[in-house]
Amino acid sequence: MLNRESKDFYNQEFKELIKEVDALKEKPTLFLHACCGPCLTYPLSILLDHFKVTVGFFNPNIQPLEEYQKRLKTLQDFIKAYSQFRKEDIPLIINEDDFEKYNRLFAERINDQEGGKTCLRCHAYRMGLAYEYANDHHFDYFTTVMTVSCKKPSKELNEIAEKLALKYPNTKYLYSDFKKENGQYKGILIAKEYQLYRQDYCGCLVSLKEREEYKKKKALEMNLKA
């Protein structure tokens, strides 16, 4: 048995749970929190083999509104096309959480670095919204696609979900580390196949500002070299 500190621990836990699921007489239900279309691609492609999947878009961090709508439409278009490809229904639940409420709760992000403690609180907040829905609607399992991204910490995301599982005991947590076994690269290939819009910042207004400043800096460096 792998130590919890092993880099392969959560991927191995995922595989062990999948064995248990596959031994059941019928597929259990899974509520899958998705942050965007590109990150959904690979996790959905493997989870559909084992679960009746419902996707949840619970992301008030994505701003401004135009960007939120763009990412949501990308997600909807992919689910529609992939449902046809797989010949099965993939329901989508959209949570219209209050953007202003989110901004009040995470106002300190302006003083924190990308990937810092405030970002972890943001992940926990969104996963909490989705896990609560899964619990209240009697889904058998819950997980998030965010572990597919190399910019998201799989260990911390799984630890967040473990705590949520204690709060919402009706729904089991499915451990994951979707970035393992080239998961992110496989997802990129699927996203390209379906010509999905791929954003270049995490979601919140502070991350957008940081990205714009980074691009200006790189453009200035390129001009100086020219």
CSV table of C-alpha atoms in Angstrom, one decimal:
chain,number,residue,atom,x,y,z
A,1,MET,CA,0.0,0.0,0.0
A,2,LEU,CA,1.4,3.4,-1.0
A,3,ASN,CA,2.2,6.1,1.6
A,4,ARG,CA,-0.1,9.1,1.5
A,5,GLU,CA,2.9,11.3,0.8
A,6,SER,CA,3.6,9.3,-2.4
A,7,LYS,CA,3.0,11.2,-5.6
A,8,ASP,CA,1.0,8.3,-6.9
A,9,PHE,CA,-1.2,7.8,-3.8
A,10,TYR,CA,-4.4,9.5,-5.1
A,11,ASN,CA,-4.2,8.0,-8.5
A,12,GLN,CA,-3.8,4.5,-6.9
A,13,GLU,CA,-6.8,5.2,-4.6
A,14,PHE,CA,-8.8,6.2,-7.7
A,15,LYS,CA,-7.9,2.9,-9.4
A,16,GLU,CA,-8.9,0.9,-6.3
A,17,LEU,CA,-12.2,2.6,-6.0
A,18,ILE,CA,-12.9,2.1,-9.7
A,19,LYS,CA,-12.4,-1.7,-9.1
A,20,GLU,CA,-15.1,-1.6,-6.4
A,21,VAL,CA,-17.4,0.4,-8.6
A,22,ASP,CA,-17.0,-1.9,-11.5
A,23,ALA,CA,-17.9,-4.9,-9.3
A,24,LEU,CA,-21.4,-3.4,-8.8
A,25,LYS,CA,-24.4,-4.6,-10.7
A,26,GLU,CA,-25.0,-1.2,-12.3
A,27,LYS,CA,-23.2,2.1,-12.7
A,28,PRO,CA,-23.5,4.4,-9.6
A,29,THR,CA,-24.2,8.1,-10.1
A,30,LEU,CA,-21.4,10.7,-9.9
A,31,PHE,CA,-21.6,14.4,-9.6
A,32,LEU,CA,-18.6,15.9,-11.4
A,33,HIS,CA,-17.5,19.5,-10.6
A,34,ALA,CA,-16.1,21.1,-13.7
A,35,CYS,CA,-14.2,24.4,-13.8
A,36,CYS,CA,-14.1,24.6,-17.6
A,37,GLY,CA,-14.5,22.6,-20.8
A,38,PRO,CA,-10.9,21.8,-21.5
A,39,CYS,CA,-10.3,20.4,-18.0
A,40,LEU,CA,-13.5,18.4,-18.3
A,41,THR,CA,-12.4,16.5,-21.4
A,42,TYR,CA,-10.1,13.8,-20.1
A,43,PRO,CA,-11.8,13.1,-16.7
A,44,LEU,CA,-15.2,12.8,-18.4
A,45,SER,CA,-13.8,10.4,-21.1
A,46,ILE,CA,-12.7,7.9,-18.5
A,47,LEU,CA,-15.4,8.4,-15.8
A,48,LEU,CA,-18.3,7.6,-18.2
A,49,ASP,CA,-17.0,4.1,-18.5
A,50,HIS,CA,-17.7,3.5,-14.8
A,51,PHE,CA,-20.4,6.0,-13.7
A,52,LYS,CA,-23.7,7.8,-14.7
A,53,VAL,CA,-22.1,11.2,-14.8
A,54,THR,CA,-23.8,14.6,-14.1
A,55,VAL,CA,-21.6,17.6,-14.6
A,56,GLY,CA,-21.8,20.6,-12.3
A,57,PHE,CA,-20.6,24.1,-13.3
A,58,PHE,CA,-20.2,25.9,-9.9
A,59,ASN,CA,-17.7,28.6,-10.5
A,60,PRO,CA,-18.5,32.2,-9.3
A,61,ASN,CA,-14.8,32.9,-9.4
A,62,ILE,CA,-14.9,33.2,-13.2
A,63,GLN,CA,-15.2,36.9,-14.1
A,64,PRO,CA,-16.0,39.2,-15.9
A,65,LEU,CA,-19.4,38.1,-16.9
A,66,GLU,CA,-18.4,37.8,-20.6
A,67,GLU,CA,-15.7,35.4,-19.7
A,68,TYR,CA,-18.0,33.3,-17.5
A,69,GLN,CA,-20.5,33.0,-20.3
A,70,LYS,CA,-17.8,32.1,-22.8
A,71,ARG,CA,-16.4,29.3,-20.6
A,72,LEU,CA,-19.9,28.1,-19.8
A,73,LYS,CA,-20.9,27.9,-23.5
A,74,THR,CA,-17.6,26.1,-24.3
A,75,LEU,CA,-18.6,23.5,-21.6
A,76,GLN,CA,-22.1,23.2,-22.9
A,77,ASP,CA,-21.0,22.8,-26.5
A,78,PHE,CA,-18.5,20.1,-25.5
A,79,ILE,CA,-21.0,18.2,-23.4
A,80,LYS,CA,-23.5,18.3,-26.2
A,81,ALA,CA,-21.0,17.0,-28.8
A,82,TYR,CA,-19.5,14.4,-26.5
A,83,SER,CA,-22.9,13.1,-25.5
A,84,GLN,CA,-23.6,12.5,-29.2
A,85,PHE,CA,-20.3,10.8,-29.6
A,86,ARG,CA,-20.8,8.5,-26.6
A,87,LYS,CA,-24.5,8.0,-27.3
A,88,GLU,CA,-25.5,8.7,-23.8
A,89,ASP,CA,-27.1,11.6,-21.8
A,90,ILE,CA,-24.7,13.8,-19.8
A,91,PRO,CA,-26.8,16.2,-17.7
A,92,LEU,CA,-25.4,19.6,-16.7
A,93,ILE,CA,-26.3,21.5,-13.6
A,94,ILE,CA,-25.4,25.3,-13.5
A,95,ASN,CA,-25.1,27.1,-10.2
A,96,GLU,CA,-25.6,30.8,-10.6
A,97,ASP,CA,-23.9,31.9,-7.4
A,98,ASP,CA,-23.5,35.6,-6.5
A,99,PHE,CA,-20.4,37.1,-8.1
A,100,GLU,CA,-20.5,40.0,-5.6
A,101,LYS,CA,-20.7,37.6,-2.7
A,102,TYR,CA,-17.7,35.8,-4.0
A,103,ASN,CA,-15.7,39.0,-4.4
A,104,ARG,CA,-16.5,40.0,-0.8
A,105,LEU,CA,-15.4,36.5,0.5
A,106,PHE,CA,-12.2,36.6,-1.4
A,107,ALA,CA,-11.2,40.2,-1.4
A,108,GLU,CA,-7.8,39.4,0.2
A,109,ARG,CA,-6.7,37.6,-3.0
A,110,ILE,CA,-5.2,40.9,-4.1
A,111,ASN,CA,-2.5,40.4,-1.4
A,112,ASP,CA,-1.9,36.7,-2.1
A,113,GLN,CA,0.1,35.0,-4.8
A,114,GLU,CA,-1.4,32.7,-7.5
A,115,GLY,CA,-1.7,29.2,-5.9
A,116,GLY,CA,-1.6,30.6,-2.4
A,117,LYS,CA,-3.9,30.1,0.6
A,118,THR,CA,-6.7,32.3,-0.9
A,119,CYS,CA,-6.7,30.1,-4.0
A,120,LEU,CA,-7.1,27.0,-1.9
A,121,ARG,CA,-10.0,28.6,-0.1
A,122,CYS,CA,-11.5,29.4,-3.5
A,123,HIS,CA,-11.2,25.8,-4.6
A,124,ALA,CA,-12.8,24.7,-1.3
A,125,TYR,CA,-15.6,27.1,-1.7
A,126,ARG,CA,-16.5,26.0,-5.2
A,127,MET,CA,-16.1,22.3,-4.3
A,128,GLY,CA,-18.3,22.9,-1.3
A,129,LEU,CA,-21.1,24.3,-3.3
A,130,ALA,CA,-20.9,21.3,-5.7
A,131,TYR,CA,-20.5,18.7,-3.0
A,132,GLU,CA,-23.5,20.1,-1.1
A,133,TYR,CA,-25.6,19.8,-4.2
A,134,ALA,CA,-24.4,16.2,-4.8
A,135,ASN,CA,-25.3,15.3,-1.2
A,136,ASP,CA,-28.7,16.9,-1.2
A,137,HIS,CA,-29.6,15.2,-4.5
A,138,HIS,CA,-28.4,11.8,-3.4
A,139,PHE,CA,-25.6,11.2,-5.8
A,140,ASP,CA,-23.5,8.1,-5.0
A,141,TYR,CA,-20.2,9.8,-5.6
A,142,PHE,CA,-18.6,13.3,-6.0
A,143,THR,CA,-15.3,14.4,-7.5
A,144,THR,CA,-13.7,17.4,-9.3
A,145,VAL,CA,-11.9,17.7,-12.6
A,146,MET,CA,-9.4,20.2,-11.2
A,147,THR,CA,-6.8,17.6,-10.4
A,148,VAL,CA,-6.2,17.3,-14.1
A,149,SER,CA,-4.4,20.7,-14.2
A,150,CYS,CA,-0.7,21.0,-13.5
A,151,LYS,CA,-1.4,24.3,-11.9
A,152,LYS,CA,-3.8,22.8,-9.3
A,153,PRO,CA,-2.4,20.9,-6.3
A,154,SER,CA,-3.9,17.4,-6.3
A,155,LYS,CA,-3.0,16.6,-2.7
A,156,GLU,CA,-4.6,19.7,-1.3
A,157,LEU,CA,-7.7,19.2,-3.5
A,158,ASN,CA,-8.2,15.7,-2.2
A,159,GLU,CA,-7.7,16.8,1.4
A,160,ILE,CA,-10.3,19.5,0.9
A,161,ALA,CA,-12.8,16.9,-0.5
A,162,GLU,CA,-12.0,14.5,2.4
A,163,LYS,CA,-13.2,17.2,4.9
A,164,LEU,CA,-16.3,17.9,2.7
A,165,ALA,CA,-17.1,14.2,2.7
A,166,LEU,CA,-17.5,14.3,6.5
A,167,LYS,CA,-19.9,17.2,6.2
A,168,TYR,CA,-21.9,15.6,3.4
A,169,PRO,CA,-22.0,11.8,4.3
A,170,ASN,CA,-24.7,10.9,1.8
A,171,THR,CA,-22.2,11.1,-1.1
A,172,LYS,CA,-18.9,9.3,-1.2
A,173,TYR,CA,-15.8,11.1,-2.4
A,174,LEU,CA,-13.9,9.6,-5.4
A,175,TYR,CA,-10.2,10.3,-5.0
A,176,SER,CA,-8.5,11.5,-8.2
A,177,ASP,CA,-5.3,12.7,-9.7
A,178,PHE,CA,-6.3,13.1,-13.3
A,179,LYS,CA,-3.0,14.7,-14.3
A,180,LYS,CA,-1.3,11.4,-13.8
A,181,GLU,CA,-0.6,9.1,-16.8
A,182,ASN,CA,-0.4,12.2,-19.1
A,183,GLY,CA,-4.0,13.1,-18.2
A,184,GLN,CA,-3.5,16.8,-18.9
A,185,TYR,CA,-1.9,16.2,-22.3
A,186,LYS,CA,-4.7,13.7,-23.3
A,187,GLY,CA,-7.2,16.4,-22.3
A,188,ILE,CA,-5.5,19.0,-24.5
A,189,LEU,CA,-5.7,16.6,-27.4
A,190,ILE,CA,-9.4,16.1,-26.9
A,191,ALA,CA,-9.9,19.9,-26.5
A,192,LYS,CA,-8.1,20.5,-29.8
A,193,GLU,CA,-10.2,17.8,-31.5
A,194,TYR,CA,-13.4,19.6,-30.4
A,195,GLN,CA,-11.9,23.0,-31.0
A,196,LEU,CA,-12.6,24.2,-27.5
A,197,TYR,CA,-11.8,27.7,-26.3
A,198,ARG,CA,-8.9,27.5,-23.8
A,199,GLN,CA,-8.6,30.4,-21.4
A,200,ASP,CA,-5.2,31.8,-20.3
A,201,TYR,CA,-6.0,32.8,-16.7
A,202,CYS,CA,-7.6,30.9,-13.8
A,203,GLY,CA,-10.8,32.9,-13.4
A,204,CYS,CA,-10.9,35.7,-10.8
A,205,LEU,CA,-10.4,39.3,-11.6
A,206,VAL,CA,-7.1,39.4,-9.8
A,207,SER,CA,-5.7,36.5,-11.8
A,208,LEU,CA,-6.9,38.3,-15.0
A,209,LYS,CA,-5.0,41.4,-13.9
A,210,GLU,CA,-1.9,39.3,-13.2
A,211,ARG,CA,-2.1,37.6,-16.6
A,212,GLU,CA,-2.5,40.9,-18.4
A,213,GLU,CA,0.6,42.3,-16.6
A,214,TYR,CA,2.6,39.2,-17.4
A,215,LYS,CA,1.7,39.5,-21.1
A,216,LYS,CA,2.7,43.2,-21.1
A,217,LYS,CA,6.0,42.3,-19.5
A,218,LYS,CA,6.7,39.6,-22.0
A,219,ALA,CA,5.8,41.9,-24.9
A,220,LEU,CA,8.1,44.6,-23.6
A,221,GLU,CA,11.0,42.0,-23.3
A,222,MET,CA,10.4,40.9,-26.9
A,223,ASN,CA,10.5,44.5,-28.1
A,224,LEU,CA,13.7,45.1,-26.3
A,225,LYS,CA,15.3,42.1,-28.0
A,226,ALA,CA,14.0,43.1,-31.4
